[in-house]
PDB file of N, CA and C in Angstrom:
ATOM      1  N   UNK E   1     -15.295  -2.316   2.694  1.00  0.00           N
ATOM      2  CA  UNK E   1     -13.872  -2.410   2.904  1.00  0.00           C
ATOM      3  C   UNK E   1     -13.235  -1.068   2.559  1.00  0.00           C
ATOM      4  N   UNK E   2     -12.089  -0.813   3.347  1.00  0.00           N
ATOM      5  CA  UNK E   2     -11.384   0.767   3.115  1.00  0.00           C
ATOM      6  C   UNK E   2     -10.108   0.168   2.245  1.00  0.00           C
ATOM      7  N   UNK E   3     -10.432   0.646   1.355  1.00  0.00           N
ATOM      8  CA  UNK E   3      -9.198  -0.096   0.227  1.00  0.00           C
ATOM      9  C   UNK E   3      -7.749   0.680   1.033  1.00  0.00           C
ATOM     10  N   UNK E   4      -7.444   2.059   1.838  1.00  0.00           N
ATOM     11  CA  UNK E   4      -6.741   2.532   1.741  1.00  0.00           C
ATOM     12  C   UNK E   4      -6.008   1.728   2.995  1.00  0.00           C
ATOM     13  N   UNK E   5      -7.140   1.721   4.409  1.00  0.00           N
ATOM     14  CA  UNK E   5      -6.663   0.672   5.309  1.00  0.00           C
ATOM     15  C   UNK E   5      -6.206  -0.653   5.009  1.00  0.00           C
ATOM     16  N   UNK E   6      -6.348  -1.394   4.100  1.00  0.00           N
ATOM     17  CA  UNK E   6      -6.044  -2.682   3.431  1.00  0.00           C
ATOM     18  C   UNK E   6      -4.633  -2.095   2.990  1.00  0.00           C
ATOM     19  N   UNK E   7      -4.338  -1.366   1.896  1.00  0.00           N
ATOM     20  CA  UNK E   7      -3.402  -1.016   1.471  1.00  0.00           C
ATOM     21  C   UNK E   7      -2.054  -0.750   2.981  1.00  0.00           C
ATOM     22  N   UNK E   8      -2.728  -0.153   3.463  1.00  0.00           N
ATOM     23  CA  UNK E   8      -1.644   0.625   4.896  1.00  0.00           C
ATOM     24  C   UNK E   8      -1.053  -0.763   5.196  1.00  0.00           C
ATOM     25  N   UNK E   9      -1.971  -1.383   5.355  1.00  0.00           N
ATOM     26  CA  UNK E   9      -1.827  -3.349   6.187  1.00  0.00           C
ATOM     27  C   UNK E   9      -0.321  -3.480   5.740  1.00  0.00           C
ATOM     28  N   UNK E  10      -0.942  -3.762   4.299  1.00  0.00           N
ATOM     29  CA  UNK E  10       0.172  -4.381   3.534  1.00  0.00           C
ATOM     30  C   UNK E  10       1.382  -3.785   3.657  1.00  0.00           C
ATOM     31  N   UNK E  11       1.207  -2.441   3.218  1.00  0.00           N
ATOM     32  CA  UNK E  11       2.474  -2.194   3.207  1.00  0.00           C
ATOM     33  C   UNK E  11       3.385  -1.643   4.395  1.00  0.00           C
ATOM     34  N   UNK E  12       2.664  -2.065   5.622  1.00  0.00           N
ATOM     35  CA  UNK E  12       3.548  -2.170   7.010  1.00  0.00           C
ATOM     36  C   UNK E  12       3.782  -3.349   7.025  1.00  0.00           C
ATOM     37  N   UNK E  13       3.032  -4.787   7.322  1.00  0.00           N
ATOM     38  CA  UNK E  13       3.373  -5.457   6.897  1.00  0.00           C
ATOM     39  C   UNK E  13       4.889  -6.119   5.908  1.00  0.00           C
ATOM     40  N   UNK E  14       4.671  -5.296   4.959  1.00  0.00           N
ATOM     41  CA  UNK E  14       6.178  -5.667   4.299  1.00  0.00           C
ATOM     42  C   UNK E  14       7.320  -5.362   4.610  1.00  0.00           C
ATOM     43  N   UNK E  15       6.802  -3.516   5.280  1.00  0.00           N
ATOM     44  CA  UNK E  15       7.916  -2.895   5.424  1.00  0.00           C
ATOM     45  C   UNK E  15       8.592  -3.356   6.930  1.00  0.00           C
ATOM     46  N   UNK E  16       7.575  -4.064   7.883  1.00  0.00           N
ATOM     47  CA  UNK E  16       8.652  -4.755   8.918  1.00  0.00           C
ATOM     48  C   UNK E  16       9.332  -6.234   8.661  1.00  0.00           C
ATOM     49  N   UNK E  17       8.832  -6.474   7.535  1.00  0.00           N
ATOM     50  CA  UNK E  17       8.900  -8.213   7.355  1.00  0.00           C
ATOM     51  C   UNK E  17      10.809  -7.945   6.840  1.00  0.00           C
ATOM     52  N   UNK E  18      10.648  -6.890   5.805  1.00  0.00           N
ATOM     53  CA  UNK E  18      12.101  -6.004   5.208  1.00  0.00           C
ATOM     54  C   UNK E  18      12.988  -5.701   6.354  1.00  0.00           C
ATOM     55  N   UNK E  19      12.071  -5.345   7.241  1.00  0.00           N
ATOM     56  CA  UNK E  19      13.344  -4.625   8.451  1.00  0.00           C
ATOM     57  C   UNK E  19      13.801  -3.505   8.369  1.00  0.00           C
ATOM     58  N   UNK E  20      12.743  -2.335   7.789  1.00  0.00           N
ATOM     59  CA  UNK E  20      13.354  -1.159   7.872  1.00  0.00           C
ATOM     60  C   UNK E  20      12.307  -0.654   8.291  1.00  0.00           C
ATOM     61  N   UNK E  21      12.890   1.168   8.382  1.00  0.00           N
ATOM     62  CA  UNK E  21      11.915   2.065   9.235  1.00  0.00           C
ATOM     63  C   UNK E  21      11.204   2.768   8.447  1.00  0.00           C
ATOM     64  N   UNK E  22      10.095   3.548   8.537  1.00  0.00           N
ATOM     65  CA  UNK E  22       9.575   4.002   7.892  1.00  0.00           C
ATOM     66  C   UNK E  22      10.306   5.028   6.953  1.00  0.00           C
ATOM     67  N   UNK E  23      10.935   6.126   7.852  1.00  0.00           N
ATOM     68  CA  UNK E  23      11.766   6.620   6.822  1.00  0.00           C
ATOM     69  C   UNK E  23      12.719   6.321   5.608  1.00  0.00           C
ATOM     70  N   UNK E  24      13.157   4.911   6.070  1.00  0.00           N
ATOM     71  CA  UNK E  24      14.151   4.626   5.149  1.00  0.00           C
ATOM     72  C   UNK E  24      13.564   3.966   4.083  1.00  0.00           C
ATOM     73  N   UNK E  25      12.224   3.558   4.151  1.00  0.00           N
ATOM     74  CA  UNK E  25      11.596   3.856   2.638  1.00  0.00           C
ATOM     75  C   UNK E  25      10.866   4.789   2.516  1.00  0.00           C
ATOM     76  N   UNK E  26      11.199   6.117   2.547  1.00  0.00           N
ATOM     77  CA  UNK E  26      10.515   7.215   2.213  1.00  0.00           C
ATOM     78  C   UNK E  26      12.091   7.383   1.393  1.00  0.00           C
ATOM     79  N   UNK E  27      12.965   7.152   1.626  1.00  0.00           N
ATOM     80  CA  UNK E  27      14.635   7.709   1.010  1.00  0.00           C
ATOM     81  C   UNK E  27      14.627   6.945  -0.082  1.00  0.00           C
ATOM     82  N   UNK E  28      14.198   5.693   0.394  1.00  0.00           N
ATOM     83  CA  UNK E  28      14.472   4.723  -1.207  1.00  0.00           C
ATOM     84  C   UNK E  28      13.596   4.851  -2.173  1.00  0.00           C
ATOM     85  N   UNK E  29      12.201   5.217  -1.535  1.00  0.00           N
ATOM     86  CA  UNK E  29      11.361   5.625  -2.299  1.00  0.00           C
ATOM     87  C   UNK E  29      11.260   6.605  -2.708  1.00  0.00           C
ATOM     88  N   UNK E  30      12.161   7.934  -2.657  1.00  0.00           N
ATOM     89  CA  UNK E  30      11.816   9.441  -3.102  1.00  0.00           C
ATOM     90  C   UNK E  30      10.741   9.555  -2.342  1.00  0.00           C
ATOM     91  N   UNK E  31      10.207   9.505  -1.365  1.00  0.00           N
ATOM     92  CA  UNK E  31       8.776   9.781  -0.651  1.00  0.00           C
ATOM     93  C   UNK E  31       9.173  10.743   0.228  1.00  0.00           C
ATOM     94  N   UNK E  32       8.237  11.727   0.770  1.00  0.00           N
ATOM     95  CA  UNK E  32       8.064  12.437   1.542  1.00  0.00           C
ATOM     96  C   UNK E  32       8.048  11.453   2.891  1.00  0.00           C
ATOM     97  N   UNK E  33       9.052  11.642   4.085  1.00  0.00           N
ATOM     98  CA  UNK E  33       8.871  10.554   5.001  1.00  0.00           C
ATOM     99  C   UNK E  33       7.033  10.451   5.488  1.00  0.00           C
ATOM    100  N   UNK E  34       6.594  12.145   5.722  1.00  0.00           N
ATOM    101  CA  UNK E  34       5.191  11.590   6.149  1.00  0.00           C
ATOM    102  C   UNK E  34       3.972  11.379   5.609  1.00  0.00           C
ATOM    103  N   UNK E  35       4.659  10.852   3.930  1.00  0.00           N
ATOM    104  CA  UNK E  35       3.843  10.217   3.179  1.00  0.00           C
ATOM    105  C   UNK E  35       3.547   8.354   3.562  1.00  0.00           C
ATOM    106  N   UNK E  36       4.590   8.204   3.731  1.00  0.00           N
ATOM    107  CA  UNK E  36       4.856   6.878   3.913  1.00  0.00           C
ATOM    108  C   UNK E  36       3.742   6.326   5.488  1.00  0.00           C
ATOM    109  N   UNK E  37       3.852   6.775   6.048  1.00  0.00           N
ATOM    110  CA  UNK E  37       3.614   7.040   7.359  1.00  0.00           C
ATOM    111  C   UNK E  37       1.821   7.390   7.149  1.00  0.00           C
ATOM    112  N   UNK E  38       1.474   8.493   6.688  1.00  0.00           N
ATOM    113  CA  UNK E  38      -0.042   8.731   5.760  1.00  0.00           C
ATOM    114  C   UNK E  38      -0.587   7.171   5.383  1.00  0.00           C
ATOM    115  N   UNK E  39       0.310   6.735   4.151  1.00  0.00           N
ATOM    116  CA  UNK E  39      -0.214   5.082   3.333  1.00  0.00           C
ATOM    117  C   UNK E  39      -0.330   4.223   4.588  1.00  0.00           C
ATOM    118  N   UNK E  40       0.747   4.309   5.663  1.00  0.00           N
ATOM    119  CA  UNK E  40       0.243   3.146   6.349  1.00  0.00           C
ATOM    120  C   UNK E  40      -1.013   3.154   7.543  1.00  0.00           C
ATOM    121  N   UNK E  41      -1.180   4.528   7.658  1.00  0.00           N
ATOM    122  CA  UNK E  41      -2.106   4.491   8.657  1.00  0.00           C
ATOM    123  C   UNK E  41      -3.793   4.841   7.450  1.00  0.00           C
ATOM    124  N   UNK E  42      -3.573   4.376   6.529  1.00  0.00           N
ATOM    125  CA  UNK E  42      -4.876   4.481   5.691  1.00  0.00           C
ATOM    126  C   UNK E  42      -5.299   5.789   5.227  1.00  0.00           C
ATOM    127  N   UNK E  43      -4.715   6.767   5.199  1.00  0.00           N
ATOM    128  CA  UNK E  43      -5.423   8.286   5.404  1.00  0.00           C
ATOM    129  C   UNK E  43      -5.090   8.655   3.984  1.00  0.00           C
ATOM    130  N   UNK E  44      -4.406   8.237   2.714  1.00  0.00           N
ATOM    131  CA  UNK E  44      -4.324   8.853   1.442  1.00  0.00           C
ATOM    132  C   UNK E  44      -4.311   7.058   0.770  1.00  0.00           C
ATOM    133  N   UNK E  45      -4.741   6.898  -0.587  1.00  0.00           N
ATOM    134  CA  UNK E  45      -4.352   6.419  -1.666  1.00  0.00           C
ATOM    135  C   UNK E  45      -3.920   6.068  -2.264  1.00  0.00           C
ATOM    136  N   UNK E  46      -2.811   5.116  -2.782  1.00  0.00           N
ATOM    137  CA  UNK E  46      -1.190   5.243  -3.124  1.00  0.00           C
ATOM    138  C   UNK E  46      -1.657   5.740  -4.930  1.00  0.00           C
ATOM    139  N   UNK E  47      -0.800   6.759  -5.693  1.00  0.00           N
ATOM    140  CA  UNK E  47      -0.938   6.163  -7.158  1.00  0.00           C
ATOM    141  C   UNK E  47      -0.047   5.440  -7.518  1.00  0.00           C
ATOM    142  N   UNK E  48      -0.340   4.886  -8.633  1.00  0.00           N
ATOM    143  CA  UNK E  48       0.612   3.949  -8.788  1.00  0.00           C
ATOM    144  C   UNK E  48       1.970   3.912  -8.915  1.00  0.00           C
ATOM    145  N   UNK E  49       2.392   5.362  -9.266  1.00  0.00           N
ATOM    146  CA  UNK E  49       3.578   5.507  -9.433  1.00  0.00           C
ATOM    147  C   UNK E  49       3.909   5.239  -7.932  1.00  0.00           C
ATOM    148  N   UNK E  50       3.040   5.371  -6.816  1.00  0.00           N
ATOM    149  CA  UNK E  50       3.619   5.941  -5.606  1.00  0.00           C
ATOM    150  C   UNK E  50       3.858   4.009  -5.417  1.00  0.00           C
ATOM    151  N   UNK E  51       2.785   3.216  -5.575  1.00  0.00           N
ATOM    152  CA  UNK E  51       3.246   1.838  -5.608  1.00  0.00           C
ATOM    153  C   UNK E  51       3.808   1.005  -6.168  1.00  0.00           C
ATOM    154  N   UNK E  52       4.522   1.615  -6.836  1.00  0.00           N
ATOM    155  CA  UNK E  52       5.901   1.011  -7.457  1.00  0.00           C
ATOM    156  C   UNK E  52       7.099   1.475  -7.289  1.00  0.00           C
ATOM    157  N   UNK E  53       6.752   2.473  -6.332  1.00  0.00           N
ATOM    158  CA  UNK E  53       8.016   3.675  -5.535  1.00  0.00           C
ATOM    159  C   UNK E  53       8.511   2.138  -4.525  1.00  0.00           C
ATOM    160  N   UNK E  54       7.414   2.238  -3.845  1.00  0.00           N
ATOM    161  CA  UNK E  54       7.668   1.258  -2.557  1.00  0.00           C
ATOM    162  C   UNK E  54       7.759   0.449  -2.680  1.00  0.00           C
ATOM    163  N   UNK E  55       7.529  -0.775  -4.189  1.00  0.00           N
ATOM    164  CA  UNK E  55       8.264  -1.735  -4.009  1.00  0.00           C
ATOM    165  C   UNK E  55       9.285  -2.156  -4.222  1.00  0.00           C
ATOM    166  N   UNK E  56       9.675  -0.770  -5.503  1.00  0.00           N
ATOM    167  CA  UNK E  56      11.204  -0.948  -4.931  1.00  0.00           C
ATOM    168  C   UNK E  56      11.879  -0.611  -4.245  1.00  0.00           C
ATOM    169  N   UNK E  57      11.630   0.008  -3.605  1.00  0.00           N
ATOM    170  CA  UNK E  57      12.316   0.200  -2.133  1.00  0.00           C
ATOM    171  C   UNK E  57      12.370  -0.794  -0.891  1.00  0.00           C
ATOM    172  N   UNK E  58      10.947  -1.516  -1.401  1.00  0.00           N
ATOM    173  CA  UNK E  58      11.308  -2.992  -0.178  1.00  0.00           C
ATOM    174  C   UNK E  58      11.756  -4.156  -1.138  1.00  0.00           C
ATOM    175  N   UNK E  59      12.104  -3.810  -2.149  1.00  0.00           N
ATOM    176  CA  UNK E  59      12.649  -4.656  -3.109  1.00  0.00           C
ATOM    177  C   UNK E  59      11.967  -5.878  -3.082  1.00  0.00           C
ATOM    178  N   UNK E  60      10.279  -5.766  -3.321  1.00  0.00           N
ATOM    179  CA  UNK E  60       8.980  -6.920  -3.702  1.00  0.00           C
ATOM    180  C   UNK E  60       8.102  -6.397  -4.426  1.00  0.00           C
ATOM    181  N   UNK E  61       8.018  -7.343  -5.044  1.00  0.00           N
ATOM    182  CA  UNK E  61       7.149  -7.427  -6.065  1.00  0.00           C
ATOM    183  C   UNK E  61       5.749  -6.618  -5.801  1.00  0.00           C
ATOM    184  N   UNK E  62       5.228  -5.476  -7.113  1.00  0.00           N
ATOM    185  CA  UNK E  62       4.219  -4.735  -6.552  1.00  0.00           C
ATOM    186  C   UNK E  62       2.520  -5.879  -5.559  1.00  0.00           C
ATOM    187  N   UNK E  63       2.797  -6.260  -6.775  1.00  0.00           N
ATOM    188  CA  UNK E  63       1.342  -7.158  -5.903  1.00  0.00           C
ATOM    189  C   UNK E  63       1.100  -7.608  -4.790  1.00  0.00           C
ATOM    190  N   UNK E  64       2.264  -7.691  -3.785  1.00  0.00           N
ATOM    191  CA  UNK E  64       2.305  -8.043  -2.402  1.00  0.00           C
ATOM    192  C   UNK E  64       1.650  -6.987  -2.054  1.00  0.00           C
ATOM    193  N   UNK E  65       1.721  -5.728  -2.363  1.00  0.00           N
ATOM    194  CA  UNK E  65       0.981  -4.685  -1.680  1.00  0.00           C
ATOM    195  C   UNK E  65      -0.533  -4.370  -2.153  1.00  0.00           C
ATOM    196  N   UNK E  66      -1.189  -5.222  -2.956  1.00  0.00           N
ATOM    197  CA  UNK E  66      -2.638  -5.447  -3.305  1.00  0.00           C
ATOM    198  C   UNK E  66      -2.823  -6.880  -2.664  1.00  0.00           C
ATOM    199  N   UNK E  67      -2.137  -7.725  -1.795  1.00  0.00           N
ATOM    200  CA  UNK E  67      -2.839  -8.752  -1.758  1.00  0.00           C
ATOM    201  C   UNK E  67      -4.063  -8.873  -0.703  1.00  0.00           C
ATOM    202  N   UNK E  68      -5.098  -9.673  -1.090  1.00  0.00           N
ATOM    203  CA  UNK E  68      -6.155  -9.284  -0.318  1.00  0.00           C
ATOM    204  C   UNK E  68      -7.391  -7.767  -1.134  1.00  0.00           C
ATOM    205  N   UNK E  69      -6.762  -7.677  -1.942  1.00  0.00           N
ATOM    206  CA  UNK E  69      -7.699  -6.069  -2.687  1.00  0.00           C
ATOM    207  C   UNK E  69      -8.200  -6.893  -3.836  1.00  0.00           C
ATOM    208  N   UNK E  70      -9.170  -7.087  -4.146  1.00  0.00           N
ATOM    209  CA  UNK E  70      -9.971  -7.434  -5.453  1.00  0.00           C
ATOM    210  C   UNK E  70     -11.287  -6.731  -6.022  1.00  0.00           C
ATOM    211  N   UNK E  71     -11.653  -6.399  -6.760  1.00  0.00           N
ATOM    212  CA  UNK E  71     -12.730  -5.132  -7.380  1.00  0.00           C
ATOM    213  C   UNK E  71     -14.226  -6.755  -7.698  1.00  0.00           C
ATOM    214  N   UNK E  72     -14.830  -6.466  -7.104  1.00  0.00           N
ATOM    215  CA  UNK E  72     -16.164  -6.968  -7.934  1.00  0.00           C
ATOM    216  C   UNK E  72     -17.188  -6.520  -8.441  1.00  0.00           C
ATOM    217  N   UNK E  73     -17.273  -6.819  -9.524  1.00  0.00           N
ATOM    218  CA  UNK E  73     -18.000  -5.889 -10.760  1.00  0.00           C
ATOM    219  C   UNK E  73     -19.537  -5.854 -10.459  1.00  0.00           C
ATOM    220  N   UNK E  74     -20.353  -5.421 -10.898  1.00  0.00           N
ATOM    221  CA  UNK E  74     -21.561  -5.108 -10.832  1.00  0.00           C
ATOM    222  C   UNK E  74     -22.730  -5.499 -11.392  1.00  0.00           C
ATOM    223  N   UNK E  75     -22.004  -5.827 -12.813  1.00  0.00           N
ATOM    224  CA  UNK E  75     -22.918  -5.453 -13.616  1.00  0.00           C
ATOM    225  C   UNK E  75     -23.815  -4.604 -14.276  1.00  0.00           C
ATOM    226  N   UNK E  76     -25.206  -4.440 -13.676  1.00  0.00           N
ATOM    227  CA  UNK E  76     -25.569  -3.809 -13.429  1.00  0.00           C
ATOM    228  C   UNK E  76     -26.127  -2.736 -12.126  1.00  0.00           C
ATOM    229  N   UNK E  77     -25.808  -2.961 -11.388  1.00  0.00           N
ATOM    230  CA  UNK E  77     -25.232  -2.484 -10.365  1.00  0.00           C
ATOM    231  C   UNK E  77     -24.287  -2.083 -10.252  1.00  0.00           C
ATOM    232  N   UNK E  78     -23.609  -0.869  -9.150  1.00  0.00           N
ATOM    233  CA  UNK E  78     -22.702  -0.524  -9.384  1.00  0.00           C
ATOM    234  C   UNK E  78     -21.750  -1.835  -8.211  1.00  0.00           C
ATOM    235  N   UNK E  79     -20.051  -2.045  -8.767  1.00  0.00           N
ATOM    236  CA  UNK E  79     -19.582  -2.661  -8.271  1.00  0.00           C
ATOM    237  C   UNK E  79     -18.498  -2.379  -6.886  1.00  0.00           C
ATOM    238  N   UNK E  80     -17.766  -3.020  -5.966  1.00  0.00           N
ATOM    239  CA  UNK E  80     -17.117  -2.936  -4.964  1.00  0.00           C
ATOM    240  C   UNK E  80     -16.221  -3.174  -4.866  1.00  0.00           C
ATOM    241  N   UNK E  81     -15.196  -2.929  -4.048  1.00  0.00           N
ATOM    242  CA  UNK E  81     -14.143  -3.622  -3.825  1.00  0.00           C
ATOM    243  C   UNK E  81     -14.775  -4.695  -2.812  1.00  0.00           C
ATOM    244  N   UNK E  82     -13.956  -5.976  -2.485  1.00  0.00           N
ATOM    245  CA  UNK E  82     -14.173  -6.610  -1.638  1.00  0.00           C
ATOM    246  C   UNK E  82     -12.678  -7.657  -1.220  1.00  0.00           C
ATOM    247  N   UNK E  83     -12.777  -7.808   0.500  1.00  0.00           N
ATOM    248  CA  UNK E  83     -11.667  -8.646   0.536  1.00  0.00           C
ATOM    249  C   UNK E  83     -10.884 -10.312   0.528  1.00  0.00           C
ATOM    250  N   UNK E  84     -10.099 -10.355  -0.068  1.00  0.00           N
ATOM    251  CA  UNK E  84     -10.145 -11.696  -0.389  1.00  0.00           C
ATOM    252  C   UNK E  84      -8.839 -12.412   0.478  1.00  0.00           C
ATOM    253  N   UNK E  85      -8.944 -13.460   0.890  1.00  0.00           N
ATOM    254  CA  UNK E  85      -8.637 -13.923   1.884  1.00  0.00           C
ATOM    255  C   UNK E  85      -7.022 -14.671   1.348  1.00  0.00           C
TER     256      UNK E  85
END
C-alpha cells in the first residue's frame, strides 16, 4: 500500500465533500497552493503539522484523513502498513 496515495484519497475526498477548491485550502491552511495539490496526487507525505493544517481548514477532525491507514507490526519481522476497510 502507498500510504501517500491513501492519504491523497482522503484528503480529496474531504476536500470535495467541504466544497472547496484546492487552493482555498492551501489559504486556510497556510499551504503552498502546490502543496496541497502534491498531497493529493500522492507525490509527498503530509507531516503532521501539515495534517492538522488541513483539517482545519476543512474544519474535520484529523483522523478522517488516516481513515483506512493502519501500521501492522511485525514482530519480528519487520512490519507494514496495511489497508483497512
Amino acid at each position: 500500500m502507498n500510504v501517500a496515495v491513501h492519504f491523497g484519497r482522503n484528503l480529496a475526498r474531504c476536500r470535495k465533500r467541504v466544497g472547496i477548491s484546492q487552493e482555498e485550502v492551501s489559504v486556510r491552511a497556510s499551504l503552498h497552493r502546490t502543496a496541497v495539490g502534491q498531497l493529493e496526487r500522492g507525490e509527498r507525505v503530509a507531516r503532521v503539522d501539515t495534517l492538522i493544517k488541513l483539517a482545519g481548514a476543512l474544519e474535520i477532525n484529523p483522523c478522517e484523513l488516516l481513515v483506512g491507514l493502519s501500521w501492522e507490526p511485525g514482530g519480528t519481522l519487520l512490519g507494514s502498513f496495511i489497508e483497512r476497510a
